Amino acid sequence: MKLSFVLATAISSFFVSSTTGFSFSGQAQALTFSGISSGTWGNPTPGSTDTNPIYTGVGSNTFTWGKANLLPRLPNKLTFNGTSFAGDINSVFKIADLTYFNGKILPDTGVEFVPLNVNVSFSPPVGTSQVFDFKLHLVNTLNDPKDPEKSADLVFLDTNLSNRSFTFGSNKYTLELTGFNEDGRQISLKALEEATTTTAIYAKIKTIPEPAPVAGLSLLGIYLISRKNSWKKNTKSL
């Protein structure tokens, strides 16, 4: 009888934990996050042919790279402009604008990757700030005077999940950059030589799945230990 009671308690607690988890999930789905974003650039990574990388703007929202091949031309430039936002869980929303100027630079003075640190200040009830780390791939092409399209340079957005998360209530969340359009299909931005283009960056907030309910599994473990101890006691009495 005692063992049956322990087993019933363990199973009951397991399902209560599971039901509670589903309840939290339902609450999370109904939650709307809002706030304001800002961003800074990190230390870039040169490519294999970038033997003399030149760059400015680490720690600010404007990053330049490369040395202009002729004066008064300018180097390449990326500017991250944060904005206010509001979005439900798993819904796509605009989080910033990105402006890209494609300058004419000397081939060995560029860089290949630059980190993007997106700082998000959430409004109440979340009321916290978190920095999410991403990365952009900078593709500097060789110029072809006869074909402006071939001379265009590209910026690719790393859409992988950030390794940062934040907690609200009993749930963990993270921020994902989805692309340069709302449906997430455009992850690259192109600019012709000595031209500027500006586009929105879109994002969504995702719930980080929790592991299987620990409480129920723990009580099931208690049941198994109790069963083992009872078996030992019955064996000694024989």
C-alpha positions as a Markdown table, in Angstrom:
| # | Residue | x | y | z |
|---|---|---|---|---|
| 1 | Met | 0.0 | 0.0 | 0.0 |
| 2 | Lys | 2.8 | 2.4 | 0.9 |
| 3 | Leu | 4.6 | 1.7 | -2.3 |
| 4 | Ser | 1.5 | 2.3 | -4.3 |
| 5 | Phe | 0.9 | 5.6 | -2.5 |
| 6 | Val | 4.4 | 6.7 | -3.3 |
| 7 | Leu | 4.1 | 5.7 | -6.9 |
| 8 | Ala | 0.7 | 7.5 | -7.2 |
| 9 | Thr | 2.3 | 10.6 | -5.7 |
| 10 | Ala | 5.2 | 10.5 | -8.1 |
| 11 | Ile | 3.0 | 10.1 | -11.1 |
| 12 | Ser | 0.5 | 12.7 | -9.9 |
| 13 | Ser | 3.3 | 15.2 | -9.3 |
| 14 | Phe | 4.8 | 14.4 | -12.7 |
| 15 | Phe | 1.6 | 15.3 | -14.5 |
| 16 | Val | 1.1 | 18.4 | -12.3 |
| 17 | Ser | 4.6 | 19.6 | -13.3 |
| 18 | Ser | 3.8 | 18.9 | -16.9 |
| 19 | Thr | 0.5 | 20.7 | -16.8 |
| 20 | Thr | 2.1 | 23.7 | -15.0 |
| 21 | Gly | 4.8 | 23.8 | -17.7 |
| 22 | Phe | 2.1 | 23.9 | -20.4 |
| 23 | Ser | 0.4 | 26.7 | -18.5 |
| 24 | Phe | 3.5 | 28.7 | -18.4 |
| 25 | Ser | 4.0 | 28.1 | -22.1 |
| 26 | Gly | 0.5 | 29.4 | -22.7 |
| 27 | Gln | 1.2 | 32.5 | -20.7 |
| 28 | Ala | 4.4 | 33.0 | -22.6 |
| 29 | Gln | 2.6 | 32.8 | -26.0 |
| 30 | Ala | 0.3 | 35.7 | -24.9 |
| 31 | Leu | 3.2 | 37.9 | -23.7 |
| 32 | Thr | 4.2 | 41.0 | -25.7 |
| 33 | Phe | 7.7 | 42.4 | -25.4 |
| 34 | Ser | 8.4 | 46.1 | -26.1 |
| 35 | Gly | 11.4 | 48.4 | -25.6 |
| 36 | Ile | 14.2 | 50.1 | -27.4 |
| 37 | Ser | 17.3 | 48.8 | -29.1 |
| 38 | Ser | 20.8 | 50.1 | -29.7 |
| 39 | Gly | 24.0 | 48.5 | -31.1 |
| 40 | Thr | 27.7 | 48.6 | -31.1 |
| 41 | Trp | 30.4 | 47.0 | -33.3 |
| 42 | Gly | 33.1 | 44.6 | -32.0 |
| 43 | Asn | 36.6 | 43.8 | -33.0 |
| 44 | Pro | 36.6 | 42.5 | -36.6 |
| 45 | Thr | 38.2 | 39.4 | -38.1 |
| 46 | Pro | 40.4 | 40.0 | -41.2 |
| 47 | Gly | 40.2 | 37.5 | -44.1 |
| 48 | Ser | 43.2 | 35.5 | -45.4 |
| 49 | Thr | 44.1 | 38.2 | -48.0 |
| 50 | Asp | 43.5 | 41.2 | -45.6 |
| 51 | Thr | 47.2 | 41.6 | -44.7 |
| 52 | Asn | 46.8 | 45.3 | -43.7 |
| 53 | Pro | 43.3 | 45.6 | -42.2 |
| 54 | Ile | 42.2 | 49.1 | -41.4 |
| 55 | Tyr | 39.1 | 49.9 | -39.5 |
| 56 | Thr | 37.4 | 52.3 | -37.0 |
| 57 | Gly | 34.3 | 52.4 | -34.8 |
| 58 | Val | 34.7 | 49.5 | -32.4 |
| 59 | Gly | 32.4 | 50.2 | -29.5 |
| 60 | Ser | 30.3 | 52.6 | -31.4 |
| 61 | Asn | 27.3 | 52.2 | -33.8 |
| 62 | Thr | 29.3 | 53.2 | -36.9 |
| 63 | Phe | 32.0 | 50.9 | -38.3 |
| 64 | Thr | 34.3 | 51.6 | -41.2 |
| 65 | Trp | 36.8 | 49.3 | -42.8 |
| 66 | Gly | 39.4 | 49.5 | -45.6 |
| 67 | Lys | 41.5 | 52.3 | -47.0 |
| 68 | Ala | 40.1 | 54.4 | -49.8 |
| 69 | Asn | 42.1 | 53.8 | -53.0 |
| 70 | Leu | 42.0 | 57.5 | -53.9 |
| 71 | Leu | 41.3 | 60.7 | -52.0 |
| 72 | Pro | 38.7 | 62.1 | -51.3 |
| 73 | Arg | 36.9 | 58.8 | -51.6 |
| 74 | Leu | 35.7 | 57.2 | -48.4 |
| 75 | Pro | 36.0 | 53.6 | -46.9 |
| 76 | Asn | 33.2 | 51.2 | -46.4 |
| 77 | Lys | 30.8 | 52.0 | -43.6 |
| 78 | Leu | 28.0 | 50.3 | -41.6 |
| 79 | Thr | 25.8 | 52.3 | -39.3 |
| 80 | Phe | 23.4 | 50.5 | -36.9 |
| 81 | Asn | 20.5 | 52.7 | -35.8 |
| 82 | Gly | 18.3 | 51.2 | -33.0 |
| 83 | Thr | 14.6 | 51.9 | -32.7 |
| 84 | Ser | 11.6 | 51.2 | -30.5 |
| 85 | Phe | 9.9 | 47.9 | -31.0 |
| 86 | Ala | 7.0 | 45.7 | -29.8 |
| 87 | Gly | 6.3 | 42.1 | -30.6 |
| 88 | Asp | 4.7 | 38.9 | -29.4 |
| 89 | Ile | 6.5 | 35.6 | -28.9 |
| 90 | Asn | 7.7 | 34.2 | -32.2 |
| 91 | Ser | 6.3 | 37.2 | -34.1 |
| 92 | Val | 8.7 | 39.1 | -36.4 |
| 93 | Phe | 9.2 | 42.8 | -35.7 |
| 94 | Lys | 11.6 | 45.6 | -36.8 |
| 95 | Ile | 14.4 | 46.1 | -34.3 |
| 96 | Ala | 16.8 | 48.5 | -36.1 |
| 97 | Asp | 17.9 | 50.1 | -39.4 |
| 98 | Leu | 21.2 | 49.3 | -41.0 |
| 99 | Thr | 22.9 | 51.8 | -43.4 |
| 100 | Tyr | 25.6 | 50.5 | -45.7 |
| 101 | Phe | 28.0 | 52.6 | -47.8 |
| 102 | Asn | 30.2 | 50.7 | -50.3 |
| 103 | Gly | 33.5 | 52.5 | -50.8 |
| 104 | Lys | 36.4 | 51.8 | -53.1 |
| 105 | Ile | 39.2 | 50.4 | -51.0 |
| 106 | Leu | 42.6 | 48.8 | -51.4 |
| 107 | Pro | 42.2 | 45.0 | -51.6 |
| 108 | Asp | 44.4 | 44.1 | -48.6 |
| 109 | Thr | 42.9 | 46.7 | -46.2 |
| 110 | Gly | 39.5 | 45.1 | -45.6 |
| 111 | Val | 38.1 | 42.7 | -43.0 |
| 112 | Glu | 35.8 | 39.7 | -43.4 |
| 113 | Phe | 33.7 | 39.5 | -40.2 |
| 114 | Val | 32.5 | 42.1 | -37.7 |
| 115 | Pro | 30.6 | 41.3 | -34.4 |
| 116 | Leu | 27.4 | 43.2 | -33.8 |
| 117 | Asn | 26.3 | 43.6 | -30.2 |
| 118 | Val | 22.6 | 44.4 | -30.0 |
| 119 | Asn | 21.6 | 46.0 | -26.7 |
| 120 | Val | 17.9 | 45.6 | -25.9 |
| 121 | Ser | 16.2 | 47.6 | -23.1 |
| 122 | Phe | 12.9 | 46.0 | -22.3 |
| 123 | Ser | 10.0 | 48.1 | -21.0 |
| 124 | Pro | 8.0 | 47.0 | -17.9 |
| 125 | Pro | 6.9 | 44.4 | -16.9 |
| 126 | Val | 10.1 | 42.8 | -18.2 |
| 127 | Gly | 12.2 | 45.9 | -17.2 |
| 128 | Thr | 15.6 | 44.5 | -18.0 |
| 129 | Ser | 18.4 | 45.1 | -20.5 |
| 130 | Gln | 20.4 | 42.4 | -22.3 |
| 131 | Val | 23.1 | 42.4 | -25.0 |
| 132 | Phe | 22.7 | 39.8 | -27.8 |
| 133 | Asp | 25.8 | 38.9 | -29.9 |
| 134 | Phe | 25.7 | 38.4 | -33.6 |
| 135 | Lys | 28.1 | 38.6 | -36.5 |
| 136 | Leu | 28.1 | 40.1 | -40.1 |
| 137 | His | 30.0 | 38.7 | -43.0 |
| 138 | Leu | 31.5 | 41.4 | -45.2 |
| 139 | Val | 32.1 | 40.4 | -48.9 |
| 140 | Asn | 34.3 | 42.9 | -50.7 |
| 141 | Thr | 34.4 | 42.0 | -54.4 |
| 142 | Leu | 37.0 | 43.0 | -57.1 |
| 143 | Asn | 35.7 | 45.9 | -59.1 |
| 144 | Asp | 34.7 | 45.5 | -62.8 |
| 145 | Pro | 34.4 | 49.0 | -64.5 |
| 146 | Lys | 32.2 | 47.4 | -67.2 |
| 147 | Asp | 29.7 | 45.8 | -64.8 |
| 148 | Pro | 28.5 | 47.8 | -61.7 |
| 149 | Glu | 26.5 | 44.8 | -60.5 |
| 150 | Lys | 29.7 | 42.7 | -60.3 |
| 151 | Ser | 31.4 | 45.5 | -58.4 |
| 152 | Ala | 28.7 | 45.6 | -55.8 |
| 153 | Asp | 29.7 | 44.5 | -52.3 |
| 154 | Leu | 27.6 | 42.4 | -49.9 |
| 155 | Val | 26.9 | 42.2 | -46.2 |
| 156 | Phe | 25.5 | 38.9 | -44.9 |
| 157 | Leu | 23.6 | 38.7 | -41.6 |
| 158 | Asp | 24.3 | 35.8 | -39.2 |
| 159 | Thr | 20.8 | 34.7 | -38.2 |
| 160 | Asn | 22.0 | 32.1 | -35.7 |
| 161 | Leu | 20.5 | 32.4 | -32.2 |
| 162 | Ser | 22.5 | 34.5 | -29.8 |
| 163 | Asn | 24.2 | 32.6 | -27.0 |
| 164 | Arg | 22.6 | 35.1 | -24.6 |
| 165 | Ser | 19.2 | 34.7 | -22.9 |
| 166 | Phe | 17.1 | 36.4 | -20.3 |
| 167 | Thr | 14.5 | 35.2 | -17.8 |
| 168 | Phe | 11.0 | 36.6 | -17.3 |
| 169 | Gly | 8.6 | 34.9 | -14.9 |
| 170 | Ser | 9.5 | 31.2 | -15.1 |
| 171 | Asn | 10.6 | 31.2 | -18.7 |
| 172 | Lys | 13.9 | 31.8 | -20.6 |
| 173 | Tyr | 14.0 | 33.7 | -23.9 |
| 174 | Thr | 16.4 | 34.7 | -26.5 |
| 175 | Leu | 16.5 | 37.1 | -29.5 |
| 176 | Glu | 17.0 | 35.9 | -33.1 |
| 177 | Leu | 17.7 | 38.2 | -36.0 |
| 178 | Thr | 15.6 | 36.9 | -38.9 |
| 179 | Gly | 16.8 | 39.0 | -41.8 |
| 180 | Phe | 16.4 | 42.2 | -43.8 |
| 181 | Asn | 12.7 | 41.6 | -44.6 |
| 182 | Glu | 9.7 | 40.4 | -42.6 |
| 183 | Asp | 9.6 | 36.9 | -44.1 |
| 184 | Gly | 13.2 | 36.2 | -43.3 |
| 185 | Arg | 14.2 | 35.3 | -46.9 |
| 186 | Gln | 16.7 | 38.2 | -47.3 |
| 187 | Ile | 19.8 | 37.7 | -45.2 |
| 188 | Ser | 22.2 | 39.8 | -47.4 |
| 189 | Leu | 22.4 | 43.4 | -48.3 |
| 190 | Lys | 24.0 | 44.7 | -51.5 |
| 191 | Ala | 25.4 | 48.1 | -52.3 |
| 192 | Leu | 26.8 | 49.4 | -55.6 |
| 193 | Glu | 30.2 | 51.1 | -55.6 |
| 194 | Glu | 30.2 | 54.4 | -53.8 |
| 195 | Ala | 26.5 | 54.1 | -53.2 |
| 196 | Thr | 24.5 | 53.9 | -49.9 |
| 197 | Thr | 21.6 | 51.6 | -49.1 |
| 198 | Thr | 19.5 | 51.5 | -45.9 |
| 199 | Thr | 17.2 | 48.7 | -44.8 |
| 200 | Ala | 15.4 | 47.4 | -41.7 |
| 201 | Ile | 16.7 | 44.6 | -39.5 |
| 202 | Tyr | 14.0 | 42.2 | -38.3 |
| 203 | Ala | 14.0 | 40.0 | -35.2 |
| 204 | Lys | 11.8 | 37.8 | -33.1 |
| 205 | Ile | 11.9 | 36.6 | -29.5 |
| 206 | Lys | 11.8 | 32.9 | -28.9 |
| 207 | Thr | 11.2 | 30.8 | -25.8 |
| 208 | Ile | 14.1 | 28.5 | -24.9 |
| 209 | Pro | 12.5 | 25.0 | -24.3 |
| 210 | Glu | 12.8 | 23.7 | -20.8 |
| 211 | Pro | 14.0 | 20.1 | -20.1 |
| 212 | Ala | 11.6 | 17.4 | -19.0 |
| 213 | Pro | 9.9 | 18.2 | -15.7 |
| 214 | Val | 12.5 | 17.7 | -13.0 |
| 215 | Ala | 10.1 | 17.5 | -10.1 |
| 216 | Gly | 8.2 | 14.5 | -11.5 |
| 217 | Leu | 11.3 | 12.7 | -12.4 |
| 218 | Ser | 12.7 | 13.3 | -8.9 |
| 219 | Leu | 9.7 | 11.9 | -7.2 |
| 220 | Leu | 9.8 | 8.9 | -9.5 |
| 221 | Gly | 13.4 | 8.4 | -8.3 |
| 222 | Ile | 12.1 | 8.6 | -4.7 |
| 223 | Tyr | 9.7 | 5.8 | -5.5 |
| 224 | Leu | 12.4 | 3.6 | -7.0 |
| 225 | Ile | 14.6 | 4.2 | -3.9 |
| 226 | Ser | 11.7 | 3.4 | -1.6 |
| 227 | Arg | 11.0 | 0.2 | -3.5 |
| 228 | Lys | 14.6 | -0.8 | -3.2 |
| 229 | Asn | 14.7 | -0.2 | 0.5 |
| 230 | Ser | 11.5 | -2.0 | 1.0 |
| 231 | Trp | 12.8 | -5.0 | -0.9 |
| 232 | Lys | 15.9 | -5.1 | 1.3 |
| 233 | Lys | 13.8 | -4.9 | 4.5 |
| 234 | Asn | 11.6 | -7.8 | 3.3 |
| 235 | Thr | 14.6 | -9.8 | 2.4 |
| 236 | Lys | 16.1 | -9.5 | 5.9 |
| 237 | Ser | 12.9 | -10.6 | 7.5 |
| 238 | Leu | 12.8 | -13.9 | 5.6 |
